[in-house]
mmCIF file of C-alpha atoms in Angstrom:
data_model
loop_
_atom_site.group_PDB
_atom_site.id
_atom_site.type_symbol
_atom_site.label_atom_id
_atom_site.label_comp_id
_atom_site.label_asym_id
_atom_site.label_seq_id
_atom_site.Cartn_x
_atom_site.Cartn_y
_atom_site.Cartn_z
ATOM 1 C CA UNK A 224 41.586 34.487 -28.450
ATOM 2 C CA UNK A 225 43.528 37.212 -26.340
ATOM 3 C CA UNK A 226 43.203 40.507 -27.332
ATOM 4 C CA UNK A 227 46.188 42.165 -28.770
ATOM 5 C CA UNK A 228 48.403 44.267 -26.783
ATOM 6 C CA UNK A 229 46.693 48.163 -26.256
ATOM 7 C CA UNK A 230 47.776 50.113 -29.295
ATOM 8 C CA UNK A 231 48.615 53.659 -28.600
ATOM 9 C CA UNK A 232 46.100 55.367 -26.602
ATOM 10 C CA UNK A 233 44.850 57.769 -28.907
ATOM 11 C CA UNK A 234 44.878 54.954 -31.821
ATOM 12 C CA UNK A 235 43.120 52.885 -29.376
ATOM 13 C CA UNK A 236 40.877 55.894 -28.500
ATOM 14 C CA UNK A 237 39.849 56.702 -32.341
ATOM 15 C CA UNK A 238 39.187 52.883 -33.199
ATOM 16 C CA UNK A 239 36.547 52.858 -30.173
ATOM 17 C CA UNK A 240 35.206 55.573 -31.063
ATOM 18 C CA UNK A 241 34.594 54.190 -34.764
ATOM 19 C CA UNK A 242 33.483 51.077 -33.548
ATOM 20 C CA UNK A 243 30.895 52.639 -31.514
ATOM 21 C CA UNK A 244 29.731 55.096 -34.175
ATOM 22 C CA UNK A 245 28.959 51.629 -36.215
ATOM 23 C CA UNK A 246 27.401 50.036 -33.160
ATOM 24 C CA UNK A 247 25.061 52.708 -32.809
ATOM 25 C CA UNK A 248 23.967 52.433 -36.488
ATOM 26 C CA UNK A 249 23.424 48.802 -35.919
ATOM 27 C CA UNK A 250 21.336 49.422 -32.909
ATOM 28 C CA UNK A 251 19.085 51.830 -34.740
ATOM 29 C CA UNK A 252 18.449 49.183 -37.414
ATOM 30 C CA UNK A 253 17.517 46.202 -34.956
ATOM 31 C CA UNK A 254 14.547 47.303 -33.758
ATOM 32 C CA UNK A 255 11.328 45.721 -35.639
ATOM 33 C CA UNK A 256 8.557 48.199 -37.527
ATOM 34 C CA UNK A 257 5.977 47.091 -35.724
ATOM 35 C CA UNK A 258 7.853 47.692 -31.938
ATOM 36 C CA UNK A 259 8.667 51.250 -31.656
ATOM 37 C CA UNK A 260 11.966 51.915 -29.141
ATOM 38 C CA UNK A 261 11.678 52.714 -26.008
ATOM 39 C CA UNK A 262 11.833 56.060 -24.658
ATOM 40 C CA UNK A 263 16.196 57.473 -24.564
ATOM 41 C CA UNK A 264 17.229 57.154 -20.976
ATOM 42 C CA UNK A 265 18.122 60.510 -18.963
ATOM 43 C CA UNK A 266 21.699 61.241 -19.095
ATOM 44 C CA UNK A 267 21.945 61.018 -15.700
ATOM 45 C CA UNK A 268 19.688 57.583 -15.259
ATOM 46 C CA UNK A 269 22.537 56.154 -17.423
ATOM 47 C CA UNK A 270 25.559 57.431 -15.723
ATOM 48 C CA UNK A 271 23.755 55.917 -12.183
ATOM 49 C CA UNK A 272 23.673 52.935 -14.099
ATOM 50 C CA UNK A 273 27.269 52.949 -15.435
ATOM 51 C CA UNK A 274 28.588 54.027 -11.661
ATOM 52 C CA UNK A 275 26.112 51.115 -10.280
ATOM 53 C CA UNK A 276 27.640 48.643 -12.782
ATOM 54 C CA UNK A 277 31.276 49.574 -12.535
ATOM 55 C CA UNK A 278 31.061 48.690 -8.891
ATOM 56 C CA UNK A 279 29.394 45.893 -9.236
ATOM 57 C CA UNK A 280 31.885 44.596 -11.892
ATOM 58 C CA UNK A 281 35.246 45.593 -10.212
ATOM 59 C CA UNK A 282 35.828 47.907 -12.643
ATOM 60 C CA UNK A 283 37.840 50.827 -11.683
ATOM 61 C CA UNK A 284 36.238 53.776 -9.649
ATOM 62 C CA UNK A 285 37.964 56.233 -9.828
ATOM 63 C CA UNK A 286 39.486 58.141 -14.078
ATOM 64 C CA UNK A 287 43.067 57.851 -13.043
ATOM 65 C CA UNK A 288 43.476 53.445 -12.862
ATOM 66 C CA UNK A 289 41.599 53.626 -16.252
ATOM 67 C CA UNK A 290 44.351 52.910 -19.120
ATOM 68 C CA UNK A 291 43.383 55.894 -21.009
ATOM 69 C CA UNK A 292 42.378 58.048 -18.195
ATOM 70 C CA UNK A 293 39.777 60.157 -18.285
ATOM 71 C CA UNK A 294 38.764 60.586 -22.128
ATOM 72 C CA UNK A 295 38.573 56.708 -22.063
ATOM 73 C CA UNK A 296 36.313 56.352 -19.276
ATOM 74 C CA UNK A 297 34.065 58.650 -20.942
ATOM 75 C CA UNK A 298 34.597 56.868 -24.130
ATOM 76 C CA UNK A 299 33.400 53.777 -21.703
ATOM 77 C CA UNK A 300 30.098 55.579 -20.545
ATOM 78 C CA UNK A 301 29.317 56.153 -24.347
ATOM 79 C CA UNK A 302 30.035 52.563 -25.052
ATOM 80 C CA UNK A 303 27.612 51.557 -22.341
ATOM 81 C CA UNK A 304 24.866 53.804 -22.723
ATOM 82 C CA UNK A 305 25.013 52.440 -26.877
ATOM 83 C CA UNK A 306 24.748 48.846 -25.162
ATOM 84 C CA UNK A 307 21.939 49.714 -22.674
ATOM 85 C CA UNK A 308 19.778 51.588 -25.675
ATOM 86 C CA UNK A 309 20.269 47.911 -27.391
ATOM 87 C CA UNK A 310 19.348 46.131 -24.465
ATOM 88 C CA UNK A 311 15.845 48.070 -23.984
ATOM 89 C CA UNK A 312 15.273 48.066 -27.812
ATOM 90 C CA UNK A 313 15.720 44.428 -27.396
ATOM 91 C CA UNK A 314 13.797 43.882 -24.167
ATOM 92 C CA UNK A 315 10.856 45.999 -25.564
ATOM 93 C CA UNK A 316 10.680 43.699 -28.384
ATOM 94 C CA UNK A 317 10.526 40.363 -26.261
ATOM 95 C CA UNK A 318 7.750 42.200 -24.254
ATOM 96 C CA UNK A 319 6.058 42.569 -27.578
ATOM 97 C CA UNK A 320 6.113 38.830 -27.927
ATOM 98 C CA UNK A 321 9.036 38.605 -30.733
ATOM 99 C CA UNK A 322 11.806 36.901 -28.454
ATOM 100 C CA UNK A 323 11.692 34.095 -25.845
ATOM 101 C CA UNK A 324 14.979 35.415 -23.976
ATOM 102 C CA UNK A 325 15.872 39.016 -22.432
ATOM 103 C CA UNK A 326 19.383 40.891 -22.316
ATOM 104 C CA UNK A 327 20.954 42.679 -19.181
ATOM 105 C CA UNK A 328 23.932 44.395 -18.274
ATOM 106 C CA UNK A 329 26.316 41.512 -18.107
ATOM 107 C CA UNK A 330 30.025 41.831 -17.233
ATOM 108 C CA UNK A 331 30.485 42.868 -20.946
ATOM 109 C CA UNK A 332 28.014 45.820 -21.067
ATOM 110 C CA UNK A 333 31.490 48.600 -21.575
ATOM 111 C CA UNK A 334 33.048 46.676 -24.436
ATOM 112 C CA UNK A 335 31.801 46.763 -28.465
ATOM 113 C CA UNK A 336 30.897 43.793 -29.805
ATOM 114 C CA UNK A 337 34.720 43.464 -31.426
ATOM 115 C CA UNK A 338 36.100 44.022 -27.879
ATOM 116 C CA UNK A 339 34.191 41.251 -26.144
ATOM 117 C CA UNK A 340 34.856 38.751 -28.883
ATOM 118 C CA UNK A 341 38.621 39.284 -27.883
ATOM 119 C CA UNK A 342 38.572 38.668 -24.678
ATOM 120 C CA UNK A 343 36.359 35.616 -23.969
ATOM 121 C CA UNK A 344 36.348 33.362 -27.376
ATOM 122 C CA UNK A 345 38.860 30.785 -27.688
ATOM 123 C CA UNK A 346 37.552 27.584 -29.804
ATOM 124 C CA UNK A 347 39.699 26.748 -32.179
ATOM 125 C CA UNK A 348 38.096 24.618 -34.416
ATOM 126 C CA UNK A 349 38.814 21.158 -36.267
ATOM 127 C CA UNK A 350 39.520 19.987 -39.568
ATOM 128 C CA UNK A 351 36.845 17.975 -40.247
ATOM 129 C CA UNK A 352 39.229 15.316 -41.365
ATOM 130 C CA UNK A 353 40.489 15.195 -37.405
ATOM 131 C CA UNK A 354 37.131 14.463 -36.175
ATOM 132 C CA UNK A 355 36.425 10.857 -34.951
ATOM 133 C CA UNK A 356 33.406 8.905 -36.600
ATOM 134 C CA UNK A 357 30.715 9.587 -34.501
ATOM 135 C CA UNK A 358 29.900 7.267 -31.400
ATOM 136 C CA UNK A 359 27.009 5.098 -30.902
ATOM 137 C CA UNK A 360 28.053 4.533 -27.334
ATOM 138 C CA UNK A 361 24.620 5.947 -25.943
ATOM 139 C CA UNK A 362 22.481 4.765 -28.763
ATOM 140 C CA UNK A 363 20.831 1.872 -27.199
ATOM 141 C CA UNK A 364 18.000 3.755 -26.630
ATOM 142 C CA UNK A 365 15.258 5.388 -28.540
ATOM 143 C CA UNK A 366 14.796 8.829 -28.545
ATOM 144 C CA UNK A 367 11.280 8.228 -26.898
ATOM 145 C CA UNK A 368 13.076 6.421 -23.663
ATOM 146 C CA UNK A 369 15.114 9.234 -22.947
ATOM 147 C CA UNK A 370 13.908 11.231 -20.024
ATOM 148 C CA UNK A 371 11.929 14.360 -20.997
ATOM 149 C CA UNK A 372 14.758 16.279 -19.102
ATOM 150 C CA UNK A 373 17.800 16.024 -17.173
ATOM 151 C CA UNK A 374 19.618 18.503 -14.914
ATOM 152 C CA UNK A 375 23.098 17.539 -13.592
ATOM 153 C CA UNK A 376 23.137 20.298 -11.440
ATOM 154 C CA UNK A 377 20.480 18.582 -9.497
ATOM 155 C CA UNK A 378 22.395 15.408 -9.593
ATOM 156 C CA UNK A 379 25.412 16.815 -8.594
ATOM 157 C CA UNK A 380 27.781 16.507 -11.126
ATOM 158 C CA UNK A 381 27.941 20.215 -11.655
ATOM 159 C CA UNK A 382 31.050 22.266 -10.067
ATOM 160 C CA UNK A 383 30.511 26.217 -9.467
ATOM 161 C CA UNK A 384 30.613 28.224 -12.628
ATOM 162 C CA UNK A 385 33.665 29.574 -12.609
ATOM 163 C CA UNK A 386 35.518 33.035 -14.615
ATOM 164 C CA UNK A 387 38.028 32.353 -17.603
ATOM 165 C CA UNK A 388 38.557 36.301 -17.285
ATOM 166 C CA UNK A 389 40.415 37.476 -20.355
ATOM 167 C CA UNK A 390 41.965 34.403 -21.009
ATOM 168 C CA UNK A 391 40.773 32.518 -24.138
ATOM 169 C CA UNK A 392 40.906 28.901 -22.200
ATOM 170 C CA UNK A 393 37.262 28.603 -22.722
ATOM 171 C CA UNK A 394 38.232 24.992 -24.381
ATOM 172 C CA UNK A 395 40.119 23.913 -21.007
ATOM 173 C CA UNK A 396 37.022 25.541 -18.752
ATOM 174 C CA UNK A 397 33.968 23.316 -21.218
ATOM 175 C CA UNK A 398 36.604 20.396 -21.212
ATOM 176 C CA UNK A 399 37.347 20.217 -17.576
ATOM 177 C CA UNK A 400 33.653 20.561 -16.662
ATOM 178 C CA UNK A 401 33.131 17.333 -18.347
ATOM 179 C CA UNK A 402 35.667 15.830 -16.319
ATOM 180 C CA UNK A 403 34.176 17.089 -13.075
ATOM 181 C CA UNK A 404 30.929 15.112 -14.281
ATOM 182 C CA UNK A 405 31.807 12.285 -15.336
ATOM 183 C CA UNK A 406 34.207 11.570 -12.565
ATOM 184 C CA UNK A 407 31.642 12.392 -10.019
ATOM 185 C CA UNK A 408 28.906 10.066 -12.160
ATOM 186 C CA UNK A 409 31.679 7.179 -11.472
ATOM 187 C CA UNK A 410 32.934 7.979 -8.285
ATOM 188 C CA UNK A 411 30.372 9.848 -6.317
ATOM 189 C CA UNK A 412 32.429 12.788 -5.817
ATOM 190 C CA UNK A 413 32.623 16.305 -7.172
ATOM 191 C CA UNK A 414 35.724 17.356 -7.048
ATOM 192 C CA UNK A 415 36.604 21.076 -8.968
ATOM 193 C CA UNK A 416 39.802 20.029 -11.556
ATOM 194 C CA UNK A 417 42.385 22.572 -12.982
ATOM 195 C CA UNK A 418 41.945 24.676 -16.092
ATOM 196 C CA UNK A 419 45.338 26.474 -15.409
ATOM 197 C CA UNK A 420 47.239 22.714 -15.633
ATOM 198 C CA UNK A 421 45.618 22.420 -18.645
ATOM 199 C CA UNK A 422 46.075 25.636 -20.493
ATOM 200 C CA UNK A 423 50.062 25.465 -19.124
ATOM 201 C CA UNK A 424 50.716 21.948 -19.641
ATOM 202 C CA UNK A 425 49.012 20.437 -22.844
ATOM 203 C CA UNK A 426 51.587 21.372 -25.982
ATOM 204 C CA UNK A 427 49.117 20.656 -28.673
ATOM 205 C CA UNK A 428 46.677 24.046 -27.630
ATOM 206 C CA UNK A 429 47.369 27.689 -27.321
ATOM 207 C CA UNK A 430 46.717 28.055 -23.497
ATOM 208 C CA UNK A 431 44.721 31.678 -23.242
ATOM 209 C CA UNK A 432 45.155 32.147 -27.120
ATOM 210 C CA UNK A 433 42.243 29.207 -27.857
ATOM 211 C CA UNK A 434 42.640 25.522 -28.237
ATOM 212 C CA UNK A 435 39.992 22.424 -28.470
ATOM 213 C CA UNK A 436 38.052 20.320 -25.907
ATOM 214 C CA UNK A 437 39.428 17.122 -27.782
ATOM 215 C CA UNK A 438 43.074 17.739 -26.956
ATOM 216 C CA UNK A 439 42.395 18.587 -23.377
ATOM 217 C CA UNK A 440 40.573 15.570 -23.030
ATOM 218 C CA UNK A 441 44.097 13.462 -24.685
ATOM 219 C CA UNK A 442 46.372 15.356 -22.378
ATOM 220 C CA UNK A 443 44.596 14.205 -19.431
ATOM 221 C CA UNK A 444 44.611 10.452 -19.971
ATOM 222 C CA UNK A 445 48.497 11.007 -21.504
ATOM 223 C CA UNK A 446 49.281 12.839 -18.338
ATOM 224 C CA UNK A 447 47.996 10.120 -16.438
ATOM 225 C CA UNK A 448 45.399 11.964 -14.508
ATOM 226 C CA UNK A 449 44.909 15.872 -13.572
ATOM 227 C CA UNK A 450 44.919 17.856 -10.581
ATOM 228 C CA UNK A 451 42.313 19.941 -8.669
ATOM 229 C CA UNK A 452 41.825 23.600 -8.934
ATOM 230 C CA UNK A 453 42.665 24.166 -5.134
ATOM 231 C CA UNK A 454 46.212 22.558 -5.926
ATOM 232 C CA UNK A 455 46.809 24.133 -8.954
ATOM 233 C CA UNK A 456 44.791 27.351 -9.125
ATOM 234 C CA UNK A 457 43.648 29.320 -12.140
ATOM 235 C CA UNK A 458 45.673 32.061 -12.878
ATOM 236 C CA UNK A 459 43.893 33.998 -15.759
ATOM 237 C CA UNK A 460 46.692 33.918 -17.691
ATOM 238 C CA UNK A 461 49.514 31.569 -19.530
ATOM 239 C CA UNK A 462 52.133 29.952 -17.255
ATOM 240 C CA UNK A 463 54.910 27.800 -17.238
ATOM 241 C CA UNK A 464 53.582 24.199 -16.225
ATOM 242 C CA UNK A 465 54.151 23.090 -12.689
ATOM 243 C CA UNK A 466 56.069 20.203 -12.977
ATOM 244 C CA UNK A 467 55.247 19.150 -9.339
ATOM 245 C CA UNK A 468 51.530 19.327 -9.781
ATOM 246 C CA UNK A 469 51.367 18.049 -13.487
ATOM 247 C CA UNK A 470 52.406 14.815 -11.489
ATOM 248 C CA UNK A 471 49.276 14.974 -9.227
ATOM 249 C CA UNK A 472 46.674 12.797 -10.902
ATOM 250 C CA UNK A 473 43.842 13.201 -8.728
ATOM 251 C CA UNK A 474 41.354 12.117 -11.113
ATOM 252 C CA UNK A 475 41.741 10.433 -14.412
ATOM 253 C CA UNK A 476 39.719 9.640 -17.387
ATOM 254 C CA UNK A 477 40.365 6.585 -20.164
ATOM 255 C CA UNK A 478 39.137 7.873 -23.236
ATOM 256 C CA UNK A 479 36.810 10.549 -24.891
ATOM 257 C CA UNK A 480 34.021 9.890 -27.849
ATOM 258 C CA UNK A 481 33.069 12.566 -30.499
ATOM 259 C CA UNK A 482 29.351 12.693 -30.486
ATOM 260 C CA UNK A 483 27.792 12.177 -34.091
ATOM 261 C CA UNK A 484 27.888 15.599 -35.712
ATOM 262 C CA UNK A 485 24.761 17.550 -36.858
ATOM 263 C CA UNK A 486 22.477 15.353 -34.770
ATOM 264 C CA UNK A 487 20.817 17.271 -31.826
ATOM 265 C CA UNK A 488 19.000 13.307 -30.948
ATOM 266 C CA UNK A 489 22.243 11.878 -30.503
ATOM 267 C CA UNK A 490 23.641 15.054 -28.452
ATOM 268 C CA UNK A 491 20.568 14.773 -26.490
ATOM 269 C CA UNK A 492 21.320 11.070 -25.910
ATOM 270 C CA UNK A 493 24.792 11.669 -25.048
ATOM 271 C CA UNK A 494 24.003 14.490 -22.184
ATOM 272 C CA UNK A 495 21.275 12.509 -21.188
ATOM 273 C CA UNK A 496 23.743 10.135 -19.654
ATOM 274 C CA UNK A 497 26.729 12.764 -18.440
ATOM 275 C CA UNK A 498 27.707 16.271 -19.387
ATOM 276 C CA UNK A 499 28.892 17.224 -23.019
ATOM 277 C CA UNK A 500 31.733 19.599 -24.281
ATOM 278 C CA UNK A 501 30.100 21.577 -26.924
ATOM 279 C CA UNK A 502 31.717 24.430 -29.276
ATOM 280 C CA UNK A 503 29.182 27.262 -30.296
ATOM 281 C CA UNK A 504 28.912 30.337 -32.156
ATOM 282 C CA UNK A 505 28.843 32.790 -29.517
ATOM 283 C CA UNK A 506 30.377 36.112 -31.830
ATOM 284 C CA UNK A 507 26.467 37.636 -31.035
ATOM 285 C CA UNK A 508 25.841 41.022 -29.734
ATOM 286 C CA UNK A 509 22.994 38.817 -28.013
ATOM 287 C CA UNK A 510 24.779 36.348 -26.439
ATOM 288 C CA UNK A 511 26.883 39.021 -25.175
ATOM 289 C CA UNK A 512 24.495 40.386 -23.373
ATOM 290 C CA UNK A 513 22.227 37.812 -22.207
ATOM 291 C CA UNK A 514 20.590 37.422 -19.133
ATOM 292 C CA UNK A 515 18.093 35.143 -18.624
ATOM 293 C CA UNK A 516 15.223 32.527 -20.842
ATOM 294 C CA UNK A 517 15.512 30.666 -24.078
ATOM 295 C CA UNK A 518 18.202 31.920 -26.081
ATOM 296 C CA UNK A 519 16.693 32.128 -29.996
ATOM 297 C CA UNK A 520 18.655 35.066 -31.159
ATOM 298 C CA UNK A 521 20.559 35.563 -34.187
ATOM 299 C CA UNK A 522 23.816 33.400 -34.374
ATOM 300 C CA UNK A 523 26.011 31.484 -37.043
ATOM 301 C CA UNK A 524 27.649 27.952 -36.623
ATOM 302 C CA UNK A 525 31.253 29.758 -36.755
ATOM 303 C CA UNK A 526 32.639 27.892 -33.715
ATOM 304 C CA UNK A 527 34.394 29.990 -31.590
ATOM 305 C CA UNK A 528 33.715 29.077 -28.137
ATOM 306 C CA UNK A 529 33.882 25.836 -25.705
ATOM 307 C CA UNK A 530 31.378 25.535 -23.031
ATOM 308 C CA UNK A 531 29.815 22.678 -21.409
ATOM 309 C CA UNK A 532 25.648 21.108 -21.907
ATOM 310 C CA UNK A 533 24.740 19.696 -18.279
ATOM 311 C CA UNK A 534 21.157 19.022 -19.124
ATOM 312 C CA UNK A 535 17.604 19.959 -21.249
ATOM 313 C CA UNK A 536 14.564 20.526 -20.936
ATOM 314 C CA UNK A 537 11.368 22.145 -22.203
ATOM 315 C CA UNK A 538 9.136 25.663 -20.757
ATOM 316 C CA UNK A 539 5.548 25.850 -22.074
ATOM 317 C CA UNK A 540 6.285 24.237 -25.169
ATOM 318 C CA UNK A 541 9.850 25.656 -25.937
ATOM 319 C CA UNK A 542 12.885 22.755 -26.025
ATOM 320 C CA UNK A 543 16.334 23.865 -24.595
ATOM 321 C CA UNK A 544 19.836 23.242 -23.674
ATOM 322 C CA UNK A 545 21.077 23.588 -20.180
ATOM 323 C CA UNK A 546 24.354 25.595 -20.901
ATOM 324 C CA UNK A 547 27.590 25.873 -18.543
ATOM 325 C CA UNK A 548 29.360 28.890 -19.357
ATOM 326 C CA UNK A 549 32.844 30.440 -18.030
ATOM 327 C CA UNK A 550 32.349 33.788 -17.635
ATOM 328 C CA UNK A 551 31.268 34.232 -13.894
ATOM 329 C CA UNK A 552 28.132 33.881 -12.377
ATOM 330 C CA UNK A 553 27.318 37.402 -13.150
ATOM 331 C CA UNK A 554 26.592 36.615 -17.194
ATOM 332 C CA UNK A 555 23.002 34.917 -18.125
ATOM 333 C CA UNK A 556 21.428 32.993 -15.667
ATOM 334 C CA UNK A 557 23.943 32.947 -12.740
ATOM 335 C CA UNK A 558 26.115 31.852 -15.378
ATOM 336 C CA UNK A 559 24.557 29.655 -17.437
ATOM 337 C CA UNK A 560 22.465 30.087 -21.025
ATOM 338 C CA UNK A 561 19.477 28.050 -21.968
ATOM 339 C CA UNK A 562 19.478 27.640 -25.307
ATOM 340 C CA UNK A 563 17.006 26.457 -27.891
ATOM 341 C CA UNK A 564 16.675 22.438 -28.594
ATOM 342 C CA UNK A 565 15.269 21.101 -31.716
ATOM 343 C CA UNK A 566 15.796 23.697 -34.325
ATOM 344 C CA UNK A 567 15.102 23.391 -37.770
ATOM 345 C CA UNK A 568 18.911 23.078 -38.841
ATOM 346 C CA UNK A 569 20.478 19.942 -37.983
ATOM 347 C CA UNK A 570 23.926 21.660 -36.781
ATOM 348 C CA UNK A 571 21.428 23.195 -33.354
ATOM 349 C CA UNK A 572 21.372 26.731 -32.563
ATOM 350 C CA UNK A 573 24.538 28.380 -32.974
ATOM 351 C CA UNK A 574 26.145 25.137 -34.388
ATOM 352 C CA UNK A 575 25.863 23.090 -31.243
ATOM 353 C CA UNK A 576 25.362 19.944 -32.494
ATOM 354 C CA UNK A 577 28.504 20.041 -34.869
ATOM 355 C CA UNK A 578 31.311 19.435 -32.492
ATOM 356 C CA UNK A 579 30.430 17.742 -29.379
ATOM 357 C CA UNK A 580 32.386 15.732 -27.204
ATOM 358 C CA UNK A 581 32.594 13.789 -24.233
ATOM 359 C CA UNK A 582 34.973 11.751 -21.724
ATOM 360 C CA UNK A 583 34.737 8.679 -20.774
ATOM 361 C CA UNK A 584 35.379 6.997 -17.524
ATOM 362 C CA UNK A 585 34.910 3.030 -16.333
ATOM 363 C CA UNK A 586 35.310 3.027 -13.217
ATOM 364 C CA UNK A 587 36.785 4.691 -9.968
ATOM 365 C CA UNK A 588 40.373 4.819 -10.154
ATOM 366 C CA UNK A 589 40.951 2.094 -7.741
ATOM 367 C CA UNK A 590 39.646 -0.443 -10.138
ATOM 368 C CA UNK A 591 41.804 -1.335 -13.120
ATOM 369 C CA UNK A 592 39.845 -4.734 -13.698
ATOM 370 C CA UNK A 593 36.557 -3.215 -13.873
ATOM 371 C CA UNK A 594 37.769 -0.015 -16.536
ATOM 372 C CA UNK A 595 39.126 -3.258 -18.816
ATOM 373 C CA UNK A 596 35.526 -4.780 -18.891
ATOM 374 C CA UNK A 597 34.000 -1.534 -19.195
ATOM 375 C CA UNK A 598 36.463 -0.857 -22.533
ATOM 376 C CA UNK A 599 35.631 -4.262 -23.736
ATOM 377 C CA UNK A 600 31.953 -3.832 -22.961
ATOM 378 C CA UNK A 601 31.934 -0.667 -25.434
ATOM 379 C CA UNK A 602 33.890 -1.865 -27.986
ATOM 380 C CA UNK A 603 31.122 -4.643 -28.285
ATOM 381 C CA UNK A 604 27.941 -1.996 -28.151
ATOM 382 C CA UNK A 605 29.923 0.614 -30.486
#
């Protein structure tokens, strides 16, 4: 969801101050017995980092564009240095052989934990009672004739990662990537498609303030089609929808297919032949600040954000997830997580397997005749 409107700045000043005084306790109890923490960084190593990062991250240079001026920006610097202590204390423990992923100063490395989970997380959720039964759409095959690994970014079904900024769209950004795939599985082409249409146009979501893949996925084939993100740019925020471009239907999908919950096999079967709309946990001071392997960190199955699975694989032993992610290139690995596949709980690693989705597409668009034998076709393997 959005973050609420700034409070008063000293309220907002004191709160931020409290959060970080928790942080920092946090931080002092993550770090295992047996891996001492790293040495404290210089003051002035840290503030060459924070000046490095701020420029980096378009963040303001100069005290006076910073809301709270120059109290806050210090405020900032103390929220940063906490972060980067957590980062080491985490990196010196996967150098010690007790994680398969490292963190980094991602485009979150200023905001508390609370902050972050403001800005970027807007899943919804589902009753479960408004799920679909789960599809057997791609279960023809056995688990053991499914490639050992798939990347649609190397098949090039895969659009540029893109930035859902402070807006909560994630839902629209994880849907619409599954439209860009399966359209360009179909058609042959990759064309980019518009989160803003969605997030201004479909009634049954909250635009920036969250929604769900699922309803993206029925306002496209109710709308008719959907129009590309050249046409009808993202905006970062909600807006009134374009009546002129909601008419453009540049690409269309028929249908979309729930993918049987708490089943990673059937997930795996389902990306296996096009890219996947998952929800995750991603509430983590880990995923936060993640930057680059197998993700095994500490997570619930409390759904609160939409991204997209665009392949899997395995590294010396390790199964994973190829993630799509909307928060800029600049987060994980140029903007995508790998997380870990085949986990002892059925729901996947931070609940992936429970809600996963998918939209499906017969033919190209100049075909009518061929999408109605498709839709016959799998009624009959269903």
């Amino acid at each position: 969801m959005r973050p609420p409107r700034s409070p008063a700045p000293a309220a907002a000043l004191l709160a931020l101050a409290v959060a970080l005084a928790l942080a920092s306790a946090a931080a002092a109890r993550h770090t295992y017995a047996t891996v001492p923490p790293p040495a404290e960084r210089a003051d002035e190593e840290v503030r060459r980092m924070y000046a490095a990062w701020k420029s980096e991250h378009g963040r303001p240079r100069g005290n006076c564009d910073l809301a709270g001026g120059e109290e806050e920006d210090r405020l900032r610097l103390e929220v940063f240095r906490d972060n980067l202590r957590y980062i080491d204390a985490h990196n010196a423990e996967a150098d010690a052989g007790l994680h398969s992923f490292r963190l980094g100063l991602t485009p979150f490395a200023d905001l508390t934990v609370e902050e972050y989970r403001g800005r970027v997380l807007g899943f919804r959720g589902r009753r479960s009672a408004a799920r679909r039964a789960g599809s057997t759409r791609y279960l023809r095959r056995r688990r053991d004739q499914l490639p050992d690994d798939v990347d649609w970014r190397q098949l090039g079904a895969v659009t540029e990662v893109k930035n859902q900024e402070q807006c909560g769209g994630c839902w629209a950004f994880s849907a619409v990537a599954a439209m860009e795939g399966i359209n360009s599985i179909v058609t042959g082409n990759l064309i980019s498609l518009s989160e803003q249409e969605v997030i201004d146009c479909d009634s049954q979501d909250g635009g920036c303030n969250g929604g769900i893949m699922q309803n993206a996925f029925q306002f496209v084939i109710n709308n008719g089609g959907i129009d590309t993100e050249a046409d009808y740019p993202f905006t970062g925020t909600d807006g009134t929808c374009d009546a002129n471009r909601v008419n453009e239907k540049v690409v269309t999908i028929d249908n979309f297919v729930d993918v049987a919950t708490n089943n990673e096999t059937a997930l795996q079967e389902a990306v296996a032949s096009q890219p996947v709309s998952v929800a995750i946990d991603a509430a983590g001071r880990a995923f936060q600040h993640y930057h680059s392997g197998i993700f095994n960190g500490m997570c619930g199955t409390r759904l609160d954000h939409g991204v997209t699975a665009v392949g899997y694989g395995s590294e010396n032993g390790r199964d994973f997830w190829i993630v799509k992610n909307s928060w800029s290139d600049g987060w994980g690995e140029g903007g995508y997580i790998r997380m870990a596949r085949n986990v002892p709980s059925p729901r996947g690693k931070c609940g992936i397997a429970m809600d996963a989705s998918y939209p499906v597409k017969y033919s190209s668009n100049s075909n009518p005749a061929a999408r109605a034998a498709m839709a016959v076709l799998e009624m009959v393997v269903a």
